[in-house]
Structures are given as structure tokens and as C-alpha cells.
Tab-separated table of C-alpha atoms and ligand atoms in Angstrom:
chain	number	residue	atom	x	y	z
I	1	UNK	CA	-52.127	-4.537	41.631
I	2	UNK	CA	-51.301	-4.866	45.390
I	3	UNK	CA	-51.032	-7.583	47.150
I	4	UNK	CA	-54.413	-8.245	49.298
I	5	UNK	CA	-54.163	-10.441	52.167
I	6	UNK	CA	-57.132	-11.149	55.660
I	7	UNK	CA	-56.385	-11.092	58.451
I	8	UNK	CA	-59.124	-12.349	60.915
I	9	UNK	CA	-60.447	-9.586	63.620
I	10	UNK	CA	-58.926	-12.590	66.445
I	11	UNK	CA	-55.584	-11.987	64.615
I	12	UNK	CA	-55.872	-7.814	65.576
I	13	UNK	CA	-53.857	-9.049	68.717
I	14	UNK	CA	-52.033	-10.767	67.592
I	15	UNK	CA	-50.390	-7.355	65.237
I	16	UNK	CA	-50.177	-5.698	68.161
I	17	UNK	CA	-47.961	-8.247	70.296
I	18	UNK	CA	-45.761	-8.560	66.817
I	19	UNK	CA	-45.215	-4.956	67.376
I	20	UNK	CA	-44.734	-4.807	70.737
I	21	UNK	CA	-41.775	-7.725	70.353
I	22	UNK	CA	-40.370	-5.060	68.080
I	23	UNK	CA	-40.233	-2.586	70.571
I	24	UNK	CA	-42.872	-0.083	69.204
I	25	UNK	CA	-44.452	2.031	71.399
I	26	UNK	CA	-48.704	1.478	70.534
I	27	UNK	CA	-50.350	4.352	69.822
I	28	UNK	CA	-53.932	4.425	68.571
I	29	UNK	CA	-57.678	5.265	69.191
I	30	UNK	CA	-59.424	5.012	72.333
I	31	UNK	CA	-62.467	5.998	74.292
I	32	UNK	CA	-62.185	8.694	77.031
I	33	UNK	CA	-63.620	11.564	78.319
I	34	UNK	CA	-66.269	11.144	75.931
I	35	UNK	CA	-64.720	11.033	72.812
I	36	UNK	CA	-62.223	9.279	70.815
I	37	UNK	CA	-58.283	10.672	71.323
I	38	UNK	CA	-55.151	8.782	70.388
I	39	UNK	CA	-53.111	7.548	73.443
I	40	UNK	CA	-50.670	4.745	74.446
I	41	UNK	CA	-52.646	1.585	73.981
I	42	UNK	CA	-51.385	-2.391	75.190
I	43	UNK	CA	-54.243	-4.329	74.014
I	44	UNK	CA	-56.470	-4.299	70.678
I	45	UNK	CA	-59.375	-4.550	73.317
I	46	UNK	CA	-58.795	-0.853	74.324
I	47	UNK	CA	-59.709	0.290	70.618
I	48	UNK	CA	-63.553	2.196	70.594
I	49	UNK	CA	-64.857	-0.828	69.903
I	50	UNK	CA	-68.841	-0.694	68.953
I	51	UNK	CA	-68.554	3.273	69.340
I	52	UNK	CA	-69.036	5.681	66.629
I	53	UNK	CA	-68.926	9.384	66.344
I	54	UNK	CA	-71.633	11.896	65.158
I	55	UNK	CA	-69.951	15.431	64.137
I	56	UNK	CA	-71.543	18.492	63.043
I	57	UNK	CA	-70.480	21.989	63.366
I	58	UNK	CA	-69.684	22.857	66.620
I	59	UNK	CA	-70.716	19.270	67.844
I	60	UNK	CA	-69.349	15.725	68.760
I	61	UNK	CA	-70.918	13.288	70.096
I	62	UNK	CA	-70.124	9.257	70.409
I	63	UNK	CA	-72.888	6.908	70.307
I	64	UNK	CA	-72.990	3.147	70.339
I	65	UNK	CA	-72.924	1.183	67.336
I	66	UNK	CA	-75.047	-1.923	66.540
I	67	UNK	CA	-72.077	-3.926	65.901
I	68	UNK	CA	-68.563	-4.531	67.586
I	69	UNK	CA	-66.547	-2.379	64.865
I	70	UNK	CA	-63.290	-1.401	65.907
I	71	UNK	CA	-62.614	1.385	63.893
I	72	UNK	CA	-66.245	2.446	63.468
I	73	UNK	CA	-66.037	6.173	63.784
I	74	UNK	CA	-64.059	9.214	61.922
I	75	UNK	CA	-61.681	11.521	63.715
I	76	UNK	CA	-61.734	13.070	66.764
I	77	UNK	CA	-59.812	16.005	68.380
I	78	UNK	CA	-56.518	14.188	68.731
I	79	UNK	CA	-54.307	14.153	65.551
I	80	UNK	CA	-51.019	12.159	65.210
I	81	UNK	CA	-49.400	15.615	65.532
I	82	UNK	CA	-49.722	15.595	69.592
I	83	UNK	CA	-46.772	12.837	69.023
I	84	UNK	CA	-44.878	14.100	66.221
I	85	UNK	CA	-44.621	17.935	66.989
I	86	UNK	CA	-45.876	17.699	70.778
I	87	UNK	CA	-47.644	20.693	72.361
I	88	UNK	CA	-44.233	21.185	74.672
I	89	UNK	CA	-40.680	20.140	73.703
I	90	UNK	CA	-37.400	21.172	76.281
I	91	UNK	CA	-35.104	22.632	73.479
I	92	UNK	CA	-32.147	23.366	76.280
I	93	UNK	CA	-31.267	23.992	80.025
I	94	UNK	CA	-29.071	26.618	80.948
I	95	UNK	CA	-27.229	26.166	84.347
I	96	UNK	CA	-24.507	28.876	86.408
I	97	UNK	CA	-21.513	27.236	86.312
I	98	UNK	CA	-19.783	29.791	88.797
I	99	UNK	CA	-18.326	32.009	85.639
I	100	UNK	CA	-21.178	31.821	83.490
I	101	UNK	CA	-23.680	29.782	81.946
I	102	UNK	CA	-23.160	25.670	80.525
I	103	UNK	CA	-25.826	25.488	78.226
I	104	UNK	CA	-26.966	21.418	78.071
I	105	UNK	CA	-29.019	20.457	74.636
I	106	UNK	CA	-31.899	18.708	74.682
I	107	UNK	CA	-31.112	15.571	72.693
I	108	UNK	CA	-33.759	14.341	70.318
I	109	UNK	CA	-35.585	11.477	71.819
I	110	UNK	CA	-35.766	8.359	69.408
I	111	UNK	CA	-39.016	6.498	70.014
I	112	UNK	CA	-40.392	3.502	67.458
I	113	UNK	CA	-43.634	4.306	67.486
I	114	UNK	CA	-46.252	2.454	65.578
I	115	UNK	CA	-49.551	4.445	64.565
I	116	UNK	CA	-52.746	2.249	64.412
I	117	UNK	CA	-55.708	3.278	63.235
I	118	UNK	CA	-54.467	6.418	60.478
I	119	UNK	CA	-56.666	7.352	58.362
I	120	UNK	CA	-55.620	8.787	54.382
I	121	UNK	CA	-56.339	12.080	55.476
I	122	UNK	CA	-54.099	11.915	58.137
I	123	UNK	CA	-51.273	10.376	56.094
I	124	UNK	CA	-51.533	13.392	54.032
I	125	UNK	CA	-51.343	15.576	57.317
I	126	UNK	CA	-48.132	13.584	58.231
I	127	UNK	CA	-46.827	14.165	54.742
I	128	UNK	CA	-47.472	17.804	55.206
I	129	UNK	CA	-45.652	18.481	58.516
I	130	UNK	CA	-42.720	16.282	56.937
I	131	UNK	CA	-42.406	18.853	54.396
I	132	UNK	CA	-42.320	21.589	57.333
I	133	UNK	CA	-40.455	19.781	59.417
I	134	UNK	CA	-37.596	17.895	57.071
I	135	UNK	CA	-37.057	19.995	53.995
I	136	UNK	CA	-35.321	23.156	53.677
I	137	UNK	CA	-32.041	24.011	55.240
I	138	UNK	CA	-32.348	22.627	58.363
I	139	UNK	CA	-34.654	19.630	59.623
I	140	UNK	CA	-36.074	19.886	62.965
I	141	UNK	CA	-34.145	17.449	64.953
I	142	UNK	CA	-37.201	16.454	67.644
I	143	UNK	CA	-39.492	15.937	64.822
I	144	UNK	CA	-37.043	13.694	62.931
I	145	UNK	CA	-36.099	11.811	65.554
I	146	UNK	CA	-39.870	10.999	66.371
I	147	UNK	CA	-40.635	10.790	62.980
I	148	UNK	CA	-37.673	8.228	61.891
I	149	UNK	CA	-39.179	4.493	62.595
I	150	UNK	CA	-42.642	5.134	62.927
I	151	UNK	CA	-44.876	1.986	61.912
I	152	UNK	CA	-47.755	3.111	60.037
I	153	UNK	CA	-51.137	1.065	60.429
I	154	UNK	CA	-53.592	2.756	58.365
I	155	UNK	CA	-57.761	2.084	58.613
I	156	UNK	CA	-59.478	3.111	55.389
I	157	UNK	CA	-62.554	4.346	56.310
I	158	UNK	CA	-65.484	3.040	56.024
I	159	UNK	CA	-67.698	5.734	56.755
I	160	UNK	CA	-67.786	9.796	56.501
I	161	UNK	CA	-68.666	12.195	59.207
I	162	UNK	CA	-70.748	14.997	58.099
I	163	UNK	CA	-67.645	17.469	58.899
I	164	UNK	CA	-65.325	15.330	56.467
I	165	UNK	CA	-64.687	16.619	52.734
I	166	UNK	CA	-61.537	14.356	52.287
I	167	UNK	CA	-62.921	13.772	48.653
I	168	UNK	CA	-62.508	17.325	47.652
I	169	UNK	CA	-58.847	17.841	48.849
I	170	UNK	CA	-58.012	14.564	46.870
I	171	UNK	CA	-56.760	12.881	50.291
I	172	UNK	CA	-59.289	10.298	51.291
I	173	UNK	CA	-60.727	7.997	52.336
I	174	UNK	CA	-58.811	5.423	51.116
I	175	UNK	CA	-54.807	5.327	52.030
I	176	UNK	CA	-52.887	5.326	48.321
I	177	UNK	CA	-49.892	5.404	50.433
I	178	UNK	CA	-47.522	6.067	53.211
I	179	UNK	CA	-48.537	3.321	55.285
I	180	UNK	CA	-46.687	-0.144	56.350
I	181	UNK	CA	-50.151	-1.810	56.383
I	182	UNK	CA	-53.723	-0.697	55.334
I	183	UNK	CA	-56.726	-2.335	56.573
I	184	UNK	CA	-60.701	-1.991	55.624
I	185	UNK	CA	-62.576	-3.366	58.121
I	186	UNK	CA	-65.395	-5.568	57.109
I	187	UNK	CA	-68.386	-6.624	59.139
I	188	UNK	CA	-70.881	-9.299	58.140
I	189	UNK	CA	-73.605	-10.730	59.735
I	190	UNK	CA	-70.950	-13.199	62.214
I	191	UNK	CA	-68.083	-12.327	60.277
I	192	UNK	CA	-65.344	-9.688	61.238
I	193	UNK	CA	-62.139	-9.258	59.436
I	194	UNK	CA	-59.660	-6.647	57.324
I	195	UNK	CA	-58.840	-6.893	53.498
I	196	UNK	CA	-55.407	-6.124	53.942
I	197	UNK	CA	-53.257	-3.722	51.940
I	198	UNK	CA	-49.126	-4.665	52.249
I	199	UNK	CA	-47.423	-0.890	51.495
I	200	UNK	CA	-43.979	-2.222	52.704
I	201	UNK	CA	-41.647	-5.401	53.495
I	202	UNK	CA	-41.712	-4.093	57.155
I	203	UNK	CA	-45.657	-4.257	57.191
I	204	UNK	CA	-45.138	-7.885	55.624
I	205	UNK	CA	-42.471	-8.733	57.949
I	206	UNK	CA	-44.385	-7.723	60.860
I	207	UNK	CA	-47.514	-9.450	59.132
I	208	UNK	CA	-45.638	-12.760	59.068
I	209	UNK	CA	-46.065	-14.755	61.534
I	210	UNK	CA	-49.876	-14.134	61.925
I	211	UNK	CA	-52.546	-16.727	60.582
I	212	UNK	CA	-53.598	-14.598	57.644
I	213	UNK	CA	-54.559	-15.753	54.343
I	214	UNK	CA	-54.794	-14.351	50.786
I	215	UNK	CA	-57.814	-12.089	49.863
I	216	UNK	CA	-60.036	-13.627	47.174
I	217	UNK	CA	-61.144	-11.496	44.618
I	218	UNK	CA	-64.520	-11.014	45.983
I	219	UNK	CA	-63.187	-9.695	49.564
I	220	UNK	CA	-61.370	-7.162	47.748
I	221	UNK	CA	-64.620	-5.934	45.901
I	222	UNK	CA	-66.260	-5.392	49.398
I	223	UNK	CA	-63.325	-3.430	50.554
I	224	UNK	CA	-63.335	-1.357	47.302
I	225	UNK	CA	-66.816	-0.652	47.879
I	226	UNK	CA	-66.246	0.836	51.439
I	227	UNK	CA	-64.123	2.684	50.079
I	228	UNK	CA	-66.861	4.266	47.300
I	229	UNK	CA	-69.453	3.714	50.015
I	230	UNK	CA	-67.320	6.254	52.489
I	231	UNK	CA	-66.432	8.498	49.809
I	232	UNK	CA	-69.822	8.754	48.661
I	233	UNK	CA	-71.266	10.116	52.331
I	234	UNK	CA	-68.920	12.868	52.846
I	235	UNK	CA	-71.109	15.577	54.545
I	236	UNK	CA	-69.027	18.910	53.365
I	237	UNK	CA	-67.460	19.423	49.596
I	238	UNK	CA	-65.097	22.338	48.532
I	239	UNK	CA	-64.606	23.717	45.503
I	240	UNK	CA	-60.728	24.127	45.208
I	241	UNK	CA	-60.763	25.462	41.306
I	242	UNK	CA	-57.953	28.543	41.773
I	243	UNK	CA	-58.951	28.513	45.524
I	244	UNK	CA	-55.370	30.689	45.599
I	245	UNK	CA	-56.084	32.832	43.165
I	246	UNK	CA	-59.599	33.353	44.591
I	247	UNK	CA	-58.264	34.673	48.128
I	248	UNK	CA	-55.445	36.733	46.848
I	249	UNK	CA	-58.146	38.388	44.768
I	250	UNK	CA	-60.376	38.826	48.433
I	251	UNK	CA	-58.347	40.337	50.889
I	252	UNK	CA	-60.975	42.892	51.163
I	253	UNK	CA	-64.163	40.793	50.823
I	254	UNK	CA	-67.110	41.677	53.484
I	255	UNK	CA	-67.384	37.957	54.165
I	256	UNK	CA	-64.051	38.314	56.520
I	257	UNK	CA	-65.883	41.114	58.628
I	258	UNK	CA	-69.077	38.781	58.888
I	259	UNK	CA	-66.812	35.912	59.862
I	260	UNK	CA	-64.867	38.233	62.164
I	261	UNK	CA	-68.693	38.680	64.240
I	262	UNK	CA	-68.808	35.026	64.853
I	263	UNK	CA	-64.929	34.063	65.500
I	264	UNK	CA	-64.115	33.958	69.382
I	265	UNK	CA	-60.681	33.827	68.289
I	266	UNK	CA	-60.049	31.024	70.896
I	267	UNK	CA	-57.728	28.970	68.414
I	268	UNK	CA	-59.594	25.667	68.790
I	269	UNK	CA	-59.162	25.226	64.624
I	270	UNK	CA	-55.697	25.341	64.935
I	271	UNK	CA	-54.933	22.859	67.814
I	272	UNK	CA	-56.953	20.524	66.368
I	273	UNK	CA	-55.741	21.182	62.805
I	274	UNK	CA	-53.203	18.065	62.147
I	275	UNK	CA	-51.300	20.211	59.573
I	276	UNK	CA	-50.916	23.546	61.651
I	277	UNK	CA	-47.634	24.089	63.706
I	278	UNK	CA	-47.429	27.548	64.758
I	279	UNK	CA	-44.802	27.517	67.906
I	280	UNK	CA	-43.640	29.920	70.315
I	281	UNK	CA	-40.870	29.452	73.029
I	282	UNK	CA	-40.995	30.393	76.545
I	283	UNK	CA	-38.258	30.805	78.946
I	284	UNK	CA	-38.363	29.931	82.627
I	285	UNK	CA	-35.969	30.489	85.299
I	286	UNK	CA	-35.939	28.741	88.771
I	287	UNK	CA	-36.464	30.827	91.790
I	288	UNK	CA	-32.984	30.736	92.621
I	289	UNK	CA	-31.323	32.039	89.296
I	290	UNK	CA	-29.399	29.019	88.724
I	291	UNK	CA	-31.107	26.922	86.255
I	292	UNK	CA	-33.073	28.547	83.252
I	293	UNK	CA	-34.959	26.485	80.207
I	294	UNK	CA	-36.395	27.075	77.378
I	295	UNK	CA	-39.527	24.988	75.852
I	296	UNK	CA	-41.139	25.049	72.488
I	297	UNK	CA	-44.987	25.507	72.803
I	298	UNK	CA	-47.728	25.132	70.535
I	299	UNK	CA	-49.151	28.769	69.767
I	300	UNK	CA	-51.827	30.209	67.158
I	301	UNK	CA	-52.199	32.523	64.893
I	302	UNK	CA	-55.342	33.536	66.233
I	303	UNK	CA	-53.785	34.522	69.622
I	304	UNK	CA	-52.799	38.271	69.628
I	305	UNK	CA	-48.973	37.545	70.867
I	306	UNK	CA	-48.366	35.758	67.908
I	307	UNK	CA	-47.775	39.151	65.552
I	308	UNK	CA	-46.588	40.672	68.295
I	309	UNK	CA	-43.354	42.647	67.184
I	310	UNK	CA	-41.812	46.003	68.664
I	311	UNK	CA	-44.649	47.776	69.792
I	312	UNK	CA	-47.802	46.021	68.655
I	313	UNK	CA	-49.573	42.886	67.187
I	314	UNK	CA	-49.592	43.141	63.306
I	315	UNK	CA	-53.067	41.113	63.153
I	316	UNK	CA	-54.738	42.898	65.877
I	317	UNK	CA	-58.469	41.881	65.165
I	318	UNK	CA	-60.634	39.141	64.548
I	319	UNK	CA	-61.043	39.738	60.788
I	320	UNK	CA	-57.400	39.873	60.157
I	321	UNK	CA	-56.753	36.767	62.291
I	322	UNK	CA	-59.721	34.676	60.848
I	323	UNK	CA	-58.277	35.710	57.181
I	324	UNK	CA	-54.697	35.026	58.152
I	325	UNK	CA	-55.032	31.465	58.873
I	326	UNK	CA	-57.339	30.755	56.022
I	327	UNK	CA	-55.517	32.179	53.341
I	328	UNK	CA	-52.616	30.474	54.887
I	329	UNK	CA	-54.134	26.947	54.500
I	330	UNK	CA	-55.600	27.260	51.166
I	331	UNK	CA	-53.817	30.110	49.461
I	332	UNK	CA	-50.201	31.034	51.189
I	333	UNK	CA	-49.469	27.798	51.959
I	334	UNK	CA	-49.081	26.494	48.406
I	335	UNK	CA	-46.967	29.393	47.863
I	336	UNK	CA	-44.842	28.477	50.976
I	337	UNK	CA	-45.223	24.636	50.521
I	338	UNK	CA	-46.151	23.588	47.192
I	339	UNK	CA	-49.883	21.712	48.357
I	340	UNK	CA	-53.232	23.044	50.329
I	341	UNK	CA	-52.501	23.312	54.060
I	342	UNK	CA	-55.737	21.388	54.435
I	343	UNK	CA	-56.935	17.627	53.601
I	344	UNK	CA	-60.090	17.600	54.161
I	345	UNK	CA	-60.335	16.503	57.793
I	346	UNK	CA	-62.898	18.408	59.306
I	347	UNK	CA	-61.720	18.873	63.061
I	348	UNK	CA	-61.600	22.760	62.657
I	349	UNK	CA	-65.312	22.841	61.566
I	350	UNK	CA	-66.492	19.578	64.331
I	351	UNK	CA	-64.195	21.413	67.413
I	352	UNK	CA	-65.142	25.619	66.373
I	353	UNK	CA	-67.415	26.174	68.958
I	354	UNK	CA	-69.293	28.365	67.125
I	355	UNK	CA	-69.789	25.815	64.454
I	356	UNK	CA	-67.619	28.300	61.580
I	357	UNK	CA	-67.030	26.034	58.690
I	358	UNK	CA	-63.929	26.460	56.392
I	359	UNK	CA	-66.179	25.109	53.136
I	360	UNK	CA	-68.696	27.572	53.964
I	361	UNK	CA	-66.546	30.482	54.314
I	362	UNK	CA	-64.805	29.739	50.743
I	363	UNK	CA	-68.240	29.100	48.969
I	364	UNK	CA	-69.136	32.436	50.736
I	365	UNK	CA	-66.026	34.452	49.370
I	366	UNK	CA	-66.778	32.557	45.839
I	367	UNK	CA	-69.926	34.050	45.847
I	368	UNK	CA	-71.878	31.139	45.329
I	369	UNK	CA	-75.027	30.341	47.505
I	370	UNK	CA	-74.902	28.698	50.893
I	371	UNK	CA	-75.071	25.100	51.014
I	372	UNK	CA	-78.778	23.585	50.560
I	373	UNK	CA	-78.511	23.139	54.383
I	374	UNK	CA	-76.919	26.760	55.246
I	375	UNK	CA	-74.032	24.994	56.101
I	376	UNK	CA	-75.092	22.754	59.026
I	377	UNK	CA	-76.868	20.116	56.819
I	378	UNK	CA	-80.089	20.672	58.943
I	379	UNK	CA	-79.047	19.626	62.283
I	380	UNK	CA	-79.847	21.171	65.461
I	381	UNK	CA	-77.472	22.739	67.046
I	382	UNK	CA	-77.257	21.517	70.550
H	1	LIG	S1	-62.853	29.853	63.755
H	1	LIG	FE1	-63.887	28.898	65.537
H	1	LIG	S2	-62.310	27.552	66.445
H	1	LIG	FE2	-61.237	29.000	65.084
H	1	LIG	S3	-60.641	30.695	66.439
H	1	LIG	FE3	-62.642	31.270	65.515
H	1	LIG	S4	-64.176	30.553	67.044
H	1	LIG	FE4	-62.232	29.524	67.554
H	2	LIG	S1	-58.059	23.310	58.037
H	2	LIG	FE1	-59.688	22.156	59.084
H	2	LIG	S2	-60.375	20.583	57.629
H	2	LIG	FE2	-58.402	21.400	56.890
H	2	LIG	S3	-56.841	19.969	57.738
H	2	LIG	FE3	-57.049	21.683	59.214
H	2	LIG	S4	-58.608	20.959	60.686
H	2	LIG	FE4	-58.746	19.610	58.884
């Protein structure tokens, strides 16, 4: 049984400044631009506190809360991703040094950065890139290095967006693991606190010298019933018997040419996909020839360059683009990987602008009816 402690929502400060005396770097949820994105944060008071979001295909909207719940909401666009695998990354300089070139590496920079607010789905997504990342031959160096001494604060949820279908990828909503400390906020009538989950001697260290107190049995009944409560509400489901086998088998099916009418091919699914990591590298030179670099960028496979080899793209329409990436996250990726390339998450439905809906498109291809809703559980599109 883990150990259960609660920690008061006064106290949420307080884990913060313990952090910050440790030298971690804050990162967590915040309110801006009209939605909720993960950024540098220096006080608990910046969390979206009394927000919530409302997603739907193609739509996100925040909306106030009736309560002061700091972790009242889902996901948004952000994903822990932007600081792990960052949409631009030096990898070298190149300078003239009068008989050729010095070329100067870019070292790895080590950051402790402590996560707040990461939710189970996004632990898996972090698990994911590790694989891509760390194993194999050769581990990426940048990623490591942001990777190494990362605090983990994890927020079960306690709600589902109508986008999420964490349940059917076996990743959510509560965190198993992978986190330092878990929390499941609990709101009643004047009292606010967390049941909270110890997953390591650094979360208890950190923990320690914050008034906190054990959890009694009863506190850890309400969190456990969040937990069902969330998991209960999801607002998508997929079916993932043989999903692999299933899209091998439908390379050819009709539903990619329907898809293909609707994709834009604009690649929002995989920038806000935490698990995707499809890079490219550009060179630039200064206008005087002397110094040249080279960055990593962030690229899709639903941009045209991407297959690009000797004379042509290899995917050079929608269809083949669309089918690409989704047999990559639910089929090839297993294959390449050894797990689904998706958790359940729901950004890529939420942030398609056309509202296209990964569930959908495999219920389509299994040849199974739509969804009692057609897919957009019976909300207006805006
Ligand atoms: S599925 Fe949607 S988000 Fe993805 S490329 Fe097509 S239009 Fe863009
Ligand atoms: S494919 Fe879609 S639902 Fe799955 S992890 Fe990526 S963004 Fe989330």
C-alpha cells in the first residue's frame, strides 16, 4: 500500500519554495492567451486557479469554475515535450579559422527542472520519448541532459475532457508511477487540500519540512473516488483489440481517402502530440561566410519536405500523410517501440482544426458504426 500523506492547499507554497531552495527550475500550468500552456512559474498563485477547460473537436475553450481549484482543468496545447525535446536545439557552430573550419559542439545544457502539475497520461508520454530518446545505440545527449534530474509533481485528475480516452490506452487518469509526488486535489465545501502519493525518497525529502500530516483512511477513499469519478467521464473510448493488425490489414481502406477530404495537412496533431518527435535540421550561414550553425527543428510528417528524398516526396498526398502518422502511432510504432505511440491524451483531436478524431477514424477503419454522437458527442461546433 503507499504511503498517503495531506498536505494543506496553504502548504502548495510552501513545495514550491522547497524546490526552488533546491535549485529547480518551476515549470507548470498557467493561464495565457486564453488557454492553459506550461511555462516558468515562481509562485503557486500563478497556477489556473478557478479555471477549467471545455474541449471538443476542433474546440477549446476555458471557463471559470465555481470553486478556487488549482488544477481544475485537463490538458491544453503545451506538453512537457516543449522542455524535454524543444522545438529548436543549436547542435554546433562552425567558424573559418583562416585554413578551414573549427567546428564548436553544442554542449548539453543540464537544467533541474521540476514538473508540476503532470498528469498519468503525460507520464506515459515522458516514458515514451525516453524510450526514443535513451535506448538504442546512442542516447540523445540534449534530451538526457534535460531529462536527468527532473522533479516530477504529478496531479491525478479529477475530471475528463470530452477529447480524453486515457482509460482505453491503459494510461490514466491516475499516476501508477514515474512521479516524485502525486497529488489528488480535493475540494469541500471550505476545505482544500491533496491526498498525497510519496513515489520516491526525493519527493519525501522535498516533502519534509512542510506541515503535512498522514492521510486517514477516509481521505484516501475520496481520492480513490476521483480517480473512478474521472475515469468514469472520459468523453472518447478506443477499441485497441489487434489495433496493429487491423491497420496493416487497411492500407487500402476508403476511410483514408475520406479522411484525406477533410485533413488540411497543417500538422497541428503532431505539435501538440506529447509523444511525436519528428525533427529536421537546418543550416544557416551569416552574411559574411564566417560563422555557419546548424539547429534541430521540430518537423511533421504531414509536411511534404519530410519524405522528401532525391527527386520527390515519398508521401506526396493527404491520404498517404494522414495514414502515415496513424499507422505510425497505433500500428508501426509498436513494431518500432514495443507500446502504442498514443496514451490517450486527446490534444490531436481538441487542436485539429477540422475537429478529425483519431477514435473515430479507427472505429471507422474497424467498420463499426460512428459513435452515438457521430463523433462530436453532440456539440456545436463553433
Ligand atoms: S488531422 Fe487535423 S491537425 Fe492533423 S494535419 Fe490533418 S487537419 Fe491538421
Ligand atoms: S495521437 Fe493524439 S491522443 Fe494520442 S498521444 Fe498523440 S495527441 Fe494524444
Amino acid at each position: 500500500m503507499p504511503e498517503h500523506l495531506v498536505l494543506g492547499r496553504e502548504h502548495l507554497q510552501g513545495l514550491f519554495d522547497a524546490l526552488k531552495t533546491r535549485n529547480y527550475q518551476i515549470l507548470g500550468p498557467t493561464v495565457r492567451d486564453g488557454a492553459i500552456v506550461y511555462d516558468e512559474l515562481s509562485s503557486s498563485d500563478e497556477l489556473p486557479i478557478g479555471w477549467t477547460d471545455e474541449q471538443e473537436g476542433g474546440r477549446y475553450r476555458l471557463k471559470k469554475r465555481n470553486d478556487r481549484a488549482c488544477f481544475g482543468y485537463v490538458v491544453g496545447p503545451h506538453s512537457w515535450k516543449r522542455f524535454l525535446h524543444p522545438p529548436a536545439v543549436r547542435l554546433w557552430q562552425a567558424s573559418r579559422n583562416g585554413k578551414g573550419f573549427q567546428i564548436l559542439e553544442e554542449k548539453p545544457v543540464k537544467r533541474k527542472m521540476a514538473f508540476i502539475g503532470v498528469r498519468a497520461c503525460e507520464i506515459h508520454a515522458i516514458a515514451i520519448q525516453d524510450k526514443v530518446f535513451l535506448s538504442g545505440a546512442v542516447a540523445d545527449s540534449h534530451y538526457q541532459a534535460r531529462r536527468d534530474g527532473n522533479f516530477v509533481l504529478a496531479v491525478n485528475c479529477g475530471q475528463a475532457g470530452n477529447t480524453c480516452f486515457c482509460v482505453s490506452m491503459s494510461t490514466g487518469p491516475k499516476a501508477d508511477s514515474g512521479f516524485d509526488l502525486a497529488l489528488t486535489e480535493i475540494l469541500e465545501g471550505e476545505q482544500h487540500y491533496f491526498v498525497v502519493e510519496i513515489g520516491t525518497e526525493l519527493g519525501r525529502e522535498v516533502l519534509s519540512g512542510i506541515p503535512q500530516a498522514g492521510a486517514s483512511a477516509a481521505q484516501v477513499e475520496k481520492a480513490k473516488a476521483i480517480h473512478a469519478a474521472a475515469a468514469s467521464q472520459m468523453g472518447r473510448s478506443m477499441d485497441t483489440t489487434g489495433i496493429k493488425e487491423l491497420l496493416y490489414a487497411n492500407l487500402e481502406h476508403p476511410r483514408w481517402e475520406e479522411v484525406a477530404t477533410r485533413c488540411l495537412t497543417c500538422a497541428n496533431c503532431t505539435m501538440v502530440c506529447p509523444t511525436c518527435f519528428c525533427s529536421t535540421v537546418e543550416d544557416i550561414t551569416d552574411l559574411t561566410g564566417e560563422h555557419a550553425e546548424r539547429w534541430r527543428k521540430w518537423d511533421s510528417c504531414f509536411t511534404t519536405d519530410f519524405s522528401y528524398i532525391h527527386g520527390g516526396s515519398v508521401r506526396a498526398t493527404a491520404k498517404s500523410r494522414y495514414r502515415q502518422w496513424m499507422t505510425h502511432k497505433l500500428a508501426t510504432w509498436i513494431d518500432q517501440f514495443g507500446s502504442s505511440g498514443c496514451v490517450g491524451c486527446g490534444r490531436c483531436i481538441t487542436w485539429c482544426p477540422v475537429g478529425i478524431d483519431i477514435t473515430e477514424e479507427v472505429r471507422a477503419i474497424r467498420g463499426g458504426p460512428p459513435s452515438a454522437d457521430g463523433g462530436h458527442s453532440g456539440k456545436e461546433r463553433p
